[in-house]
Structures are given as C-alpha cells and as structure tokens.
Amino acid sequence: MSIKVTATIRMYRLNELGDCFLVTFVSGSQTSRVLIDCGSFRNGAPSTQRLDKIVASIATETGGAPLDVVVGTHQHNDHVSGFVHCEDAFKSIGVSQVWLSWLDDPSDAQAREIGNDYHNLLLQLSSARLKLTRQLRSTRGAGGQLPRTVATLNDVLGFLGATEQATPPEIPADAVKILKKLGATKPQFLRPGHSLNVPNLPSGAVRVHVLGPPHGQDQLFRKDPRKGESYDHALAAANLMATRFLDAATRAGTDTSRGSEHYPFNDQYKRRNPSAGSAALSAIHARYRRRTDQWRTIDDDWMQAGEGLALFMDTFTNNSSLVLAFELVDSGKVLLFAADAQTGNWASWQDIEWQDEAISTDALLSRTVFYKVGHHASHNATLVDAFEKMSSPDLVALIPVHKLDPNIKKKNGWKMPARNLFKRIVERTQHRVLQMDDDNPAECDPKANPAKAAWKRAGIKPVINDMFIELQIKG
C-alpha cells in the first residue's frame, strides 16, 4: 500500500552559530513533528532572547500539540543550550519522545566510562585555562604561544558553554539531564545500525536509520582513525597529558616539579642564571633575550599541548554526534542530518552492521535528497567519499552558519563554510544550497537563475523570512 508523505524542513535562524531544525511530516490526516537540536554558541542576553523567540515560533507551529520527537545530537552549546534557557517553554509545549545517543545511556557501561573520562578531561582543561588566563592578564601584551593557547582553549570550551571567566562549562551537560526528563516516555538511546519508525504516522511511512556515533570504534576519538588503537587508550592518554599540562600551567613561572627536573636536560647541566655565568654564556643569553628575536624563543612552546588537548576534546564531542537518516519509504527519498559529525564518525558508517539486512549505507546516501551540512560546513566534517555518493539529481542542502558570528568575523577566524567544500556542495546541488544568514553568493540566490531554475526542477520553492528558512519535500 502506498503511503505518501510530505516533509517540511525548517532551519531556524540563530543569528550566530547554532542548530535548530523542525521537521514536520504529513501523511494524510496525520502529522508528526521532530525537533532536531535547539542551541546557540553563546549564552548572553541576545542569544537567549533569540532562542525565546524561536521556541515561541515552535509553540505556534505545533498549535497546542506536543512535539512528537525531540533529538539532542551531542553535548555542544550551539546544539542544546536552548533546552536549558527555554526549559519551561518546552515543558509547556510538551514532548512525547526524546532521542539521544547511546553515549548518554546511563545503563551502558562503556558510555559511563567514556563519560567519566570526558568529564575529567573537561575539568583539567578548564582549570588550565583559568590559570593561563590569569598568567596572560599579568603579562600584558605577551606574545608567543601563551595567547594562542588561551584563544584555542576559549574557542573549544566555548562550544561547551564555558564563560569568558574561565569557569567549567555546564550547560550542555545540564541540557542532556533536562532532555532525559522532558519526554512523556523514557528517552530512547540510539545506536548505529538500528532503524525505527517516526511516531504518529502510518507504520512504515517514515523510517529513521541511525548512522552514528560509532560504538566501540577508534573513530569516536580521531579525525583520522588508526586501526588497532582503542578509544580507552586515546582518552586515557589525553587525561594523563591534561594532568601534566595542568601541572605545568600551575607551576609556570615558579619552581619546576620533580618530574620535570631532568627535562629537557639533566638538572646538573642546567644554568638557572646564565647571565651570571661565563662571558660566552652571557652573550648567548643576551642574544636569546633580544626583543627583536622574541618570536624565536621556545620558553612557552610546551603550551602547544593545550591546543592539542582542546582540539582532541572538540573532535571527540563532534564525533559523538547522533547522525540520522530519515527515509520517506514510499519514494525512497532520504533526509540526512549529520549534526557535527567529523571524519571519524563518517568513516564508521561503512562498517555498520544493519539490523535490517535490506538497509545499506551506500543506498541511503545515493537516495539522499536533503543534506543538513555537518558542523557548519567546516573542512573536516563532510567526508569526501560519502558526499560523492549523494548522487540524487534533486539534492539540496542547508548550512547553519552566520557570517557575523564573532568566531568567523575575527582575525584569522573560523573558515565556515570551508571554501572548497562549499564550492563542491554548490556543484552537487546545482546551486540549491542556502545558508542560515541568507548571505548566499549570487549564483545561489533562489530568486534568480541559475538557482531559481534548479529549485524549480527539484519541485521546491524555498520560504525565507526573518525567523527561518523552510523547504518542503514531497515523498
């Protein structure tokens, strides 16, 4: 029996980096609404006020009916902060079901162990950032590695909701706690290879296939997976490194710890006051300390470890993204929501053992007609091999990115969207790609050719207003 379904995808406009997608499925007289994430990068008044307006819009759209499903993809502020700031509003709307990743499942021993290690690493980095920030403030105008390390820690911990006061971030974790209690029923913790029906629709009308995050795979922890290295070793090593880094940050400018007395040279060969040594040593020291050659000194190069640890945490959090492929069964069309999945998550899709042997990752990709571009179109969040398999002539894409976000506007800011990736998305979609800020290149303007004609070929007329960008896909 044929079951026709129409999917309306609404990307809310956060006015900064953030994700909030409302997908409304209609089949005959039945409607099901799925909210995928609700968050913005920052937690100040402009951000929370915008979230309030967005959640009010969602309430208007539901018309008094509860949301059928709310999905929290991963613990980054720009994906889940709205569930904290607008908790009461969501309770008022009502939620039937909540879907989370297996990593949020308290009954999963592996998830608990990873969660504990992750929390410890987060605390270590937060403490190190506090100490290095104080050091930076006490040495105004300091150059070298210190300001770069503090900037990187601020950027990465900002995704986790940390404030500029260097306090440990709590909002994403609080959001997951809220989500676990928000639904009328117990939350479902989804694992790759599983498939389930979208509720409140005819059975089998829309199927959801779980692609990520990987379970028990090294891909969870690496941008470039390495065979034979388990996730435990990776996170444990990062925690140990973070402990040593925090110790170094604590002792910066003071006495060394016993463990570092013999690095990089045995203590008996070190000179604590080289300017008081021989004439040759004094000359070398004076040259090393010349202001014009400050950029060549290596005193604070050890701080690069902080950048590496921060980026490790960011990669892990992104790779923990819950990735869902919604299949409009009658037409076979697929809507792919990749959250912030980075390379490791994408690479794991080829290893999935589907519960339903009729499902294959390649088939889902080949029938993808909508792609929510991963991680705001960063360079390492759309795997080339997988994207090239999205071969539908009707492929369209939405990118939740805003050019006025301070992280993008700043000097040497984040490259979002990445230039070459964006160029390829434009090619694959035949100019049917829109950004959250609606600041699209001329060839992607849906009101003018060639984009206008391309949207018409796909049978879609984008709706763009101050609150959202909306596409309707008929299945």
Short mmCIF file of C-alpha atoms in Angstrom, two decimals:
data_model
loop_
_atom_site.label_atom_id
_atom_site.label_comp_id
_atom_site.label_asym_id
_atom_site.label_seq_id
_atom_site.Cartn_x
_atom_site.Cartn_y
_atom_site.Cartn_z
CA MET A 1 0.00 0.00 0.00
CA SER A 2 1.41 3.40 -1.00
CA ILE A 3 1.84 5.89 1.87
CA LYS A 4 2.55 9.41 0.62
CA VAL A 5 4.45 11.72 2.95
CA THR A 6 5.44 15.37 2.74
CA ALA A 7 8.40 16.62 4.79
CA THR A 8 8.76 20.30 5.66
CA ILE A 9 12.24 21.18 6.92
CA ARG A 10 12.56 24.44 8.83
CA MET A 11 16.01 25.80 9.72
CA TYR A 12 15.63 28.44 12.40
CA ARG A 13 17.91 31.45 12.12
CA LEU A 14 20.01 31.86 15.26
CA ASN A 15 21.92 34.97 14.11
CA GLU A 16 25.11 33.19 15.18
CA LEU A 17 26.48 29.65 15.07
CA GLY A 18 23.76 27.26 16.16
CA ASP A 19 21.45 24.44 15.10
CA CYS A 20 17.68 24.22 15.40
CA PHE A 21 15.69 22.23 12.83
CA LEU A 22 11.98 21.45 12.95
CA VAL A 23 10.91 18.69 10.55
CA THR A 24 7.17 18.26 10.02
CA PHE A 25 5.96 15.07 8.35
CA VAL A 26 2.41 14.94 7.00
CA SER A 27 0.72 11.79 5.71
CA GLY A 28 -2.98 12.18 5.01
CA SER A 29 -4.59 13.47 8.19
CA GLN A 30 -1.63 12.54 10.40
CA THR A 31 1.21 14.88 11.37
CA SER A 32 4.45 14.23 13.22
CA ARG A 33 6.90 16.93 14.28
CA VAL A 34 10.55 16.19 15.02
CA LEU A 35 12.80 18.87 16.55
CA ILE A 36 16.50 18.25 15.97
CA ASP A 37 18.60 20.31 18.39
CA CYS A 38 17.99 23.81 19.70
CA GLY A 39 21.04 25.83 20.68
CA SER A 40 23.30 28.77 20.02
CA PHE A 41 27.01 29.23 20.62
CA ARG A 42 26.64 31.96 23.25
CA ASN A 43 24.59 32.31 26.41
CA GLY A 44 24.27 36.10 26.69
CA ALA A 45 21.06 38.11 26.50
CA PRO A 46 20.94 38.46 22.67
CA SER A 47 21.35 34.70 22.27
CA THR A 48 18.81 33.68 24.90
CA GLN A 49 16.29 36.27 23.65
CA ARG A 50 16.60 34.87 20.14
CA LEU A 51 16.11 31.34 21.46
CA ASP A 52 12.98 32.52 23.29
CA LYS A 53 11.53 33.82 20.01
CA ILE A 54 12.40 30.61 18.18
CA VAL A 55 10.80 28.39 20.81
CA ALA A 56 7.72 30.64 20.75
CA SER A 57 7.58 30.10 16.99
CA ILE A 58 7.78 26.35 17.53
CA ALA A 59 4.91 26.57 20.00
CA THR A 60 2.83 28.46 17.45
CA GLU A 61 3.63 25.88 14.80
CA THR A 62 2.57 22.95 16.98
CA GLY A 63 -0.76 24.66 17.73
CA GLY A 64 -1.09 23.13 21.18
CA ALA A 65 0.03 19.64 20.18
CA PRO A 66 3.22 18.27 21.74
CA LEU A 67 6.37 17.72 19.74
CA ASP A 68 6.38 14.07 18.74
CA VAL A 69 10.18 13.72 18.99
CA VAL A 70 12.99 15.92 20.27
CA VAL A 71 16.52 14.91 19.26
CA GLY A 72 19.63 16.03 21.15
CA THR A 73 22.56 15.16 18.90
CA HIS A 74 25.56 15.92 21.13
CA GLN A 75 26.80 18.00 24.05
CA HIS A 76 27.78 21.25 22.39
CA ASN A 77 26.27 24.55 23.44
CA ASP A 78 25.31 25.52 19.90
CA HIS A 79 23.10 22.44 19.65
CA VAL A 80 21.42 22.06 23.05
CA SER A 81 21.62 25.30 25.06
CA GLY A 82 18.01 26.14 24.19
CA PHE A 83 16.76 23.23 26.28
CA VAL A 84 18.32 24.93 29.33
CA HIS A 85 17.43 28.54 28.60
CA CYS A 86 13.91 27.68 27.41
CA GLU A 87 13.21 24.68 29.62
CA ASP A 88 9.86 25.97 30.89
CA ALA A 89 8.70 26.81 27.36
CA PHE A 90 9.50 23.29 26.15
CA LYS A 91 7.65 21.81 29.13
CA SER A 92 4.67 23.97 28.18
CA ILE A 93 4.78 22.76 24.57
CA GLY A 94 5.12 19.14 25.63
CA VAL A 95 7.31 16.38 24.21
CA SER A 96 6.21 12.82 23.53
CA GLN A 97 9.62 11.20 22.97
CA VAL A 98 13.29 12.16 23.30
CA TRP A 99 16.03 10.54 21.24
CA LEU A 100 19.65 10.68 22.41
CA SER A 101 22.89 8.94 21.52
CA TRP A 102 23.95 5.69 23.19
CA LEU A 103 26.73 7.75 24.78
CA ASP A 104 24.07 9.37 27.00
CA ASP A 105 22.72 6.00 28.15
CA PRO A 106 23.39 5.58 31.91
CA SER A 107 22.92 1.81 31.64
CA ASP A 108 25.75 1.44 29.10
CA ALA A 109 29.00 0.65 30.94
CA GLN A 110 31.15 1.83 28.06
CA ALA A 111 29.24 5.10 27.84
CA ARG A 112 29.65 5.65 31.61
CA GLU A 113 33.40 5.08 31.43
CA ILE A 114 33.80 7.40 28.47
CA GLY A 115 31.62 9.99 30.19
CA ASN A 116 33.75 9.94 33.35
CA ASP A 117 36.99 10.32 31.41
CA TYR A 118 35.45 13.06 29.28
CA HIS A 119 34.30 14.96 32.38
CA ASN A 120 37.75 14.70 33.98
CA LEU A 121 39.43 15.96 30.83
CA LEU A 122 36.98 18.85 30.69
CA LEU A 123 37.76 19.84 34.27
CA GLN A 124 41.51 19.63 33.65
CA LEU A 125 41.31 21.87 30.58
CA SER A 126 39.01 24.33 32.36
CA SER A 127 41.46 24.59 35.28
CA ALA A 128 44.40 25.02 32.93
CA ARG A 129 42.56 27.73 31.02
CA LEU A 130 41.85 29.62 34.25
CA LYS A 131 45.49 29.55 35.28
CA LEU A 132 46.82 30.50 31.84
CA THR A 133 44.26 33.30 31.52
CA ARG A 134 45.46 34.77 34.79
CA GLN A 135 49.05 34.48 33.61
CA LEU A 136 48.18 36.21 30.34
CA ARG A 137 46.49 39.09 32.18
CA SER A 138 49.52 39.53 34.43
CA THR A 139 51.85 39.79 31.41
CA ARG A 140 50.03 42.34 29.28
CA GLY A 141 50.94 42.27 25.64
CA ALA A 142 52.63 38.90 25.92
CA GLY A 143 53.49 37.32 22.62
CA GLY A 144 54.49 33.79 21.71
CA GLN A 145 52.43 30.70 22.41
CA LEU A 146 50.52 31.82 25.52
CA PRO A 147 47.84 34.00 23.83
CA ARG A 148 47.33 31.41 21.08
CA THR A 149 46.82 28.61 23.60
CA VAL A 150 44.37 30.66 25.66
CA ALA A 151 42.47 31.62 22.48
CA THR A 152 42.20 27.96 21.40
CA LEU A 153 41.01 26.87 24.84
CA ASN A 154 38.44 29.68 24.82
CA ASP A 155 37.18 28.65 21.37
CA VAL A 156 36.81 24.96 22.13
CA LEU A 157 35.42 25.35 25.64
CA GLY A 158 33.05 27.97 24.24
CA PHE A 159 31.37 25.21 22.22
CA LEU A 160 30.77 23.54 25.57
CA GLY A 161 29.19 26.65 27.09
CA ALA A 162 32.16 27.92 29.09
CA THR A 163 32.12 31.61 30.01
CA GLU A 164 34.95 34.06 29.49
CA GLN A 165 35.52 33.93 33.26
CA ALA A 166 37.10 30.50 32.68
CA THR A 167 34.58 28.58 34.76
CA PRO A 168 33.93 24.92 33.86
CA PRO A 169 31.14 24.60 31.28
CA GLU A 170 27.90 23.04 32.48
CA ILE A 171 25.10 23.99 30.09
CA PRO A 172 25.42 21.12 27.53
CA ALA A 173 25.51 18.51 30.30
CA ASP A 174 22.55 20.19 32.02
CA ALA A 175 20.69 20.15 28.69
CA VAL A 176 21.04 16.38 28.43
CA LYS A 177 19.79 15.99 32.01
CA ILE A 178 16.74 18.06 31.09
CA LEU A 179 16.16 16.12 27.88
CA LYS A 180 16.19 12.82 29.76
CA LYS A 181 13.20 14.03 31.78
CA LEU A 182 11.45 16.12 29.12
CA GLY A 183 9.57 13.39 27.25
CA ALA A 184 6.30 11.80 28.29
CA THR A 185 8.06 8.44 27.98
CA LYS A 186 11.59 7.31 28.81
CA PRO A 187 14.22 8.54 26.32
CA GLN A 188 15.47 6.23 23.60
CA PHE A 189 19.24 5.87 23.30
CA LEU A 190 20.03 5.17 19.66
CA ARG A 191 22.84 3.03 18.28
CA PRO A 192 24.23 2.76 14.74
CA GLY A 193 22.59 0.06 12.67
CA HIS A 194 19.20 0.47 14.32
CA SER A 195 16.09 1.64 12.48
CA LEU A 196 12.80 2.86 13.88
CA ASN A 197 9.56 4.46 12.77
CA VAL A 198 8.73 8.13 13.15
CA PRO A 199 5.80 8.11 15.61
CA ASN A 200 2.27 9.36 14.97
CA LEU A 201 2.38 8.41 11.30
CA PRO A 202 1.14 5.31 9.49
CA SER A 203 3.51 2.45 10.34
CA GLY A 204 6.42 2.33 7.93
CA ALA A 205 5.69 5.73 6.36
CA VAL A 206 8.95 7.31 7.58
CA ARG A 207 11.85 5.20 8.83
CA VAL A 208 14.82 6.59 10.73
CA HIS A 209 18.18 4.90 10.28
CA VAL A 210 20.94 5.56 12.83
CA LEU A 211 24.40 6.10 11.31
CA GLY A 212 26.39 7.46 14.22
CA PRO A 213 28.03 7.87 16.63
CA PRO A 214 30.21 4.76 16.26
CA HIS A 215 30.05 2.22 19.06
CA GLY A 216 33.33 0.84 20.37
CA GLN A 217 35.28 2.28 17.43
CA ASP A 218 38.50 4.27 17.41
CA GLN A 219 36.70 6.64 15.01
CA LEU A 220 34.97 8.12 18.01
CA PHE A 221 38.22 9.72 19.10
CA ARG A 222 40.18 10.55 15.95
CA LYS A 223 39.83 12.78 12.95
CA ASP A 224 41.89 10.17 11.10
CA PRO A 225 41.15 6.74 12.58
CA ARG A 226 44.03 4.39 13.33
CA LYS A 227 43.41 0.66 13.31
CA GLY A 228 44.21 -1.26 16.44
CA GLU A 229 44.08 1.70 18.85
CA SER A 230 41.14 1.57 21.22
CA TYR A 231 39.14 4.51 22.45
CA ASP A 232 40.14 3.80 26.03
CA HIS A 233 43.82 4.34 25.28
CA ALA A 234 43.13 7.56 23.43
CA LEU A 235 41.04 9.21 26.13
CA ALA A 236 43.21 7.87 28.96
CA ALA A 237 46.32 9.27 27.24
CA ALA A 238 44.59 12.62 26.80
CA ASN A 239 43.67 12.69 30.50
CA LEU A 240 47.24 11.90 31.52
CA MET A 241 48.53 14.57 29.16
CA ALA A 242 45.99 17.04 30.55
CA THR A 243 47.18 16.28 34.10
CA ARG A 244 50.79 17.00 33.11
CA PHE A 245 49.70 20.12 31.23
CA LEU A 246 47.74 21.40 34.23
CA ASP A 247 50.76 20.76 36.47
CA ALA A 248 52.94 22.75 34.07
CA ALA A 249 50.40 25.57 33.90
CA THR A 250 50.20 25.66 37.70
CA ARG A 251 53.97 25.88 38.02
CA ALA A 252 54.53 28.27 35.11
CA GLY A 253 56.98 30.93 36.22
CA THR A 254 57.65 29.13 39.53
CA ASP A 255 59.72 26.15 40.62
CA THR A 256 59.65 23.06 38.46
CA SER A 257 58.06 19.82 39.58
CA ARG A 258 60.25 16.86 40.47
CA GLY A 259 59.09 15.07 37.35
CA SER A 260 60.38 17.83 35.09
CA GLU A 261 63.72 18.45 36.82
CA HIS A 262 65.59 16.39 34.26
CA TYR A 263 63.86 17.74 31.15
CA PRO A 264 64.93 18.73 28.60
CA PHE A 265 68.41 18.25 30.15
CA ASN A 266 69.65 16.59 33.31
CA ASP A 267 69.34 19.06 36.17
CA GLN A 268 73.09 19.21 36.83
CA TYR A 269 73.66 20.74 33.39
CA LYS A 270 71.07 23.49 33.70
CA ARG A 271 72.03 27.09 34.39
CA ARG A 272 69.41 28.92 36.46
CA ASN A 273 71.08 32.31 35.98
CA PRO A 274 73.02 32.20 32.70
CA SER A 275 73.67 35.96 32.69
CA ALA A 276 75.90 35.45 35.71
CA GLY A 277 77.94 32.73 34.01
CA SER A 278 80.88 32.94 31.61
CA ALA A 279 81.17 35.76 29.09
CA ALA A 280 80.25 33.40 26.24
CA LEU A 281 77.16 32.09 28.06
CA SER A 282 76.11 35.63 28.97
CA ALA A 283 76.40 36.71 25.33
CA ILE A 284 74.32 33.77 24.16
CA HIS A 285 71.69 34.53 26.80
CA ALA A 286 71.58 38.23 25.88
CA ARG A 287 71.11 37.35 22.22
CA TYR A 288 68.37 34.85 23.05
CA ARG A 289 66.52 37.50 25.03
CA ARG A 290 66.74 40.25 22.39
CA ARG A 291 63.30 41.84 21.99
CA THR A 292 63.54 41.74 18.18
CA ASP A 293 64.03 37.97 18.29
CA GLN A 294 61.30 37.20 20.80
CA TRP A 295 59.33 35.24 18.22
CA ARG A 296 62.16 32.70 18.05
CA THR A 297 62.17 31.79 21.76
CA ILE A 298 60.84 28.41 22.88
CA ASP A 299 60.13 29.05 26.57
CA ASP A 300 56.38 28.58 26.25
CA ASP A 301 56.23 26.12 23.35
CA TRP A 302 55.09 23.49 25.84
CA MET A 303 51.74 25.28 25.83
CA GLN A 304 51.04 23.86 22.38
CA ALA A 305 49.96 20.74 24.28
CA GLY A 306 46.96 22.71 25.48
CA GLU A 307 45.86 23.38 21.92
CA GLY A 308 46.20 19.71 21.02
CA LEU A 309 44.18 18.60 24.05
CA ALA A 310 41.46 21.14 23.37
CA LEU A 311 41.17 20.08 19.75
CA PHE A 312 41.11 16.42 20.85
CA MET A 313 38.12 17.17 23.07
CA ASP A 314 36.38 19.12 20.30
CA THR A 315 36.90 16.30 17.80
CA PHE A 316 35.59 13.70 20.23
CA THR A 317 32.48 15.75 21.04
CA ASN A 318 31.71 16.29 17.36
CA ASN A 319 32.33 12.64 16.52
CA SER A 320 29.86 11.71 19.28
CA SER A 321 27.09 13.30 17.17
CA LEU A 322 23.88 11.37 16.67
CA VAL A 323 23.51 11.09 12.87
CA LEU A 324 20.07 10.25 11.49
CA ALA A 325 18.81 9.42 8.00
CA PHE A 326 15.05 9.88 7.62
CA GLU A 327 13.67 7.72 4.81
CA LEU A 328 10.36 8.60 3.15
CA VAL A 329 9.68 4.95 2.45
CA ASP A 330 7.22 5.21 -0.44
CA SER A 331 9.54 7.38 -2.57
CA GLY A 332 12.82 6.17 -1.07
CA LYS A 333 13.95 9.77 -0.55
CA VAL A 334 16.35 10.33 2.37
CA LEU A 335 16.87 13.38 4.58
CA LEU A 336 20.34 13.30 6.18
CA PHE A 337 21.04 15.18 9.41
CA ALA A 338 24.75 14.84 10.20
CA ALA A 339 24.88 17.17 13.24
CA ASP A 340 28.59 17.98 13.79
CA ALA A 341 29.97 14.57 12.82
CA GLN A 342 33.60 14.76 11.81
CA THR A 343 35.69 12.37 9.77
CA GLY A 344 35.80 9.50 12.28
CA ASN A 345 32.03 9.37 12.59
CA TRP A 346 31.54 9.46 8.80
CA ALA A 347 34.19 6.81 8.20
CA SER A 348 32.46 4.41 10.59
CA TRP A 349 29.28 4.31 8.50
CA GLN A 350 30.78 1.80 6.09
CA ASP A 351 31.30 -0.63 8.98
CA ILE A 352 27.72 -0.56 10.24
CA GLU A 353 26.00 -3.91 10.60
CA TRP A 354 22.37 -3.07 9.95
CA GLN A 355 19.73 -4.97 11.87
CA ASP A 356 17.68 -4.94 8.69
CA GLU A 357 19.86 -6.57 6.04
CA ALA A 358 17.90 -4.75 3.33
CA ILE A 359 19.46 -1.48 4.50
CA SER A 360 22.86 -0.32 3.27
CA THR A 361 24.74 2.89 3.95
CA ASP A 362 25.58 3.42 0.28
CA ALA A 363 21.94 3.07 -0.72
CA LEU A 364 20.86 5.63 1.86
CA LEU A 365 23.49 8.09 0.64
CA SER A 366 22.59 7.56 -3.02
CA ARG A 367 18.95 8.42 -2.26
CA THR A 368 19.72 11.46 -0.10
CA VAL A 369 17.78 14.48 -1.39
CA PHE A 370 18.38 16.73 1.62
CA TYR A 371 21.67 17.23 3.46
CA LYS A 372 21.97 19.27 6.66
CA VAL A 373 25.62 20.14 6.15
CA GLY A 374 27.73 18.87 9.03
CA HIS A 375 29.47 21.16 11.52
CA HIS A 376 28.54 24.40 9.79
CA ALA A 377 30.42 23.27 6.66
CA SER A 378 33.85 23.07 8.29
CA HIS A 379 36.65 21.44 6.32
CA ASN A 380 36.72 18.18 8.27
CA ALA A 381 33.02 17.47 8.74
CA THR A 382 31.89 16.19 5.34
CA LEU A 383 33.76 13.09 4.24
CA VAL A 384 34.55 13.23 0.53
CA ASP A 385 33.76 9.57 -0.26
CA ALA A 386 30.37 9.74 1.44
CA PHE A 387 29.37 13.08 -0.04
CA GLU A 388 30.25 11.95 -3.55
CA LYS A 389 27.79 9.07 -3.08
CA MET A 390 24.95 11.57 -2.65
CA SER A 391 24.13 11.26 -6.32
CA SER A 392 20.46 12.26 -6.44
CA PRO A 393 19.79 14.91 -9.12
CA ASP A 394 17.40 16.55 -6.62
CA LEU A 395 19.96 17.01 -3.81
CA VAL A 396 19.53 20.21 -1.76
CA ALA A 397 21.42 21.47 1.29
CA LEU A 398 21.09 23.86 4.22
CA ILE A 399 24.07 25.21 6.17
CA PRO A 400 23.54 26.58 9.72
CA VAL A 401 26.25 29.23 9.52
CA HIS A 402 26.24 33.00 10.05
CA LYS A 403 28.99 35.24 8.70
CA LEU A 404 28.51 37.77 11.54
CA ASP A 405 29.33 35.23 14.25
CA PRO A 406 32.34 36.67 16.15
CA ASN A 407 34.27 33.43 15.74
CA ILE A 408 34.01 33.80 11.97
CA LYS A 409 34.47 37.59 11.84
CA LYS A 410 37.60 37.75 13.99
CA LYS A 411 41.09 37.95 12.53
CA ASN A 412 42.09 34.50 11.26
CA GLY A 413 38.57 33.39 12.17
CA TRP A 414 36.96 30.04 11.59
CA LYS A 415 36.64 29.14 7.92
CA MET A 416 32.94 28.35 7.76
CA PRO A 417 31.84 27.44 5.23
CA ALA A 418 35.13 26.00 4.02
CA ARG A 419 35.73 27.37 0.54
CA ASN A 420 36.42 24.17 -1.41
CA LEU A 421 33.70 22.22 0.39
CA PHE A 422 31.16 24.94 -0.31
CA LYS A 423 32.17 25.01 -3.95
CA ARG A 424 31.58 21.26 -4.22
CA ILE A 425 28.23 21.49 -2.43
CA VAL A 426 27.15 24.15 -4.92
CA GLU A 427 28.17 21.85 -7.77
CA ARG A 428 26.46 18.73 -6.38
CA THR A 429 23.23 20.56 -5.54
CA GLN A 430 23.18 22.56 -8.78
CA HIS A 431 23.16 25.79 -6.71
CA ARG A 432 20.40 24.57 -4.36
CA VAL A 433 22.21 25.42 -1.11
CA LEU A 434 21.21 28.09 1.41
CA GLN A 435 23.00 29.46 4.44
CA MET A 436 21.31 30.42 7.71
CA ASP A 437 22.33 34.07 7.34
CA ASP A 438 20.78 34.14 3.82
CA ASP A 439 24.02 35.70 2.62
CA ASN A 440 24.36 33.42 -0.37
CA PRO A 441 26.53 34.01 -3.46
CA ALA A 442 24.65 35.37 -6.46
CA GLU A 443 24.54 32.01 -8.22
CA CYS A 444 22.73 30.52 -5.19
CA ASP A 445 20.07 33.21 -4.93
CA PRO A 446 16.79 31.24 -5.13
CA LYS A 447 15.05 34.24 -6.71
CA ALA A 448 17.36 34.36 -9.71
CA ASN A 449 18.85 31.89 -12.17
CA PRO A 450 20.61 29.53 -12.19
CA ALA A 451 19.42 28.66 -8.66
CA LYS A 452 15.79 29.59 -9.31
CA ALA A 453 15.55 27.15 -12.23
CA ALA A 454 17.34 24.44 -10.23
CA TRP A 455 14.93 24.72 -7.30
CA LYS A 456 12.03 24.53 -9.75
CA ARG A 457 13.44 21.31 -11.26
CA ALA A 458 13.52 19.81 -7.77
CA GLY A 459 9.92 20.89 -7.16
CA ILE A 460 10.85 23.05 -4.16
CA LYS A 461 10.17 26.73 -3.50
CA PRO A 462 12.22 27.93 -0.50
CA VAL A 463 10.47 30.10 2.08
CA ILE A 464 12.80 32.65 3.66
CA ASN A 465 11.87 35.11 6.39
CA ASP A 466 13.49 36.66 9.48
CA MET A 467 12.70 33.63 11.64
CA PHE A 468 13.51 30.62 9.46
CA ILE A 469 14.35 29.11 6.07
CA GLU A 470 11.93 26.39 5.02
CA LEU A 471 11.91 23.69 2.35
CA GLN A 472 9.10 21.26 1.52
CA ILE A 473 9.99 17.90 0.04
CA LYS A 474 7.27 15.68 -1.36
CA GLY A 475 7.73 11.96 -0.91
#
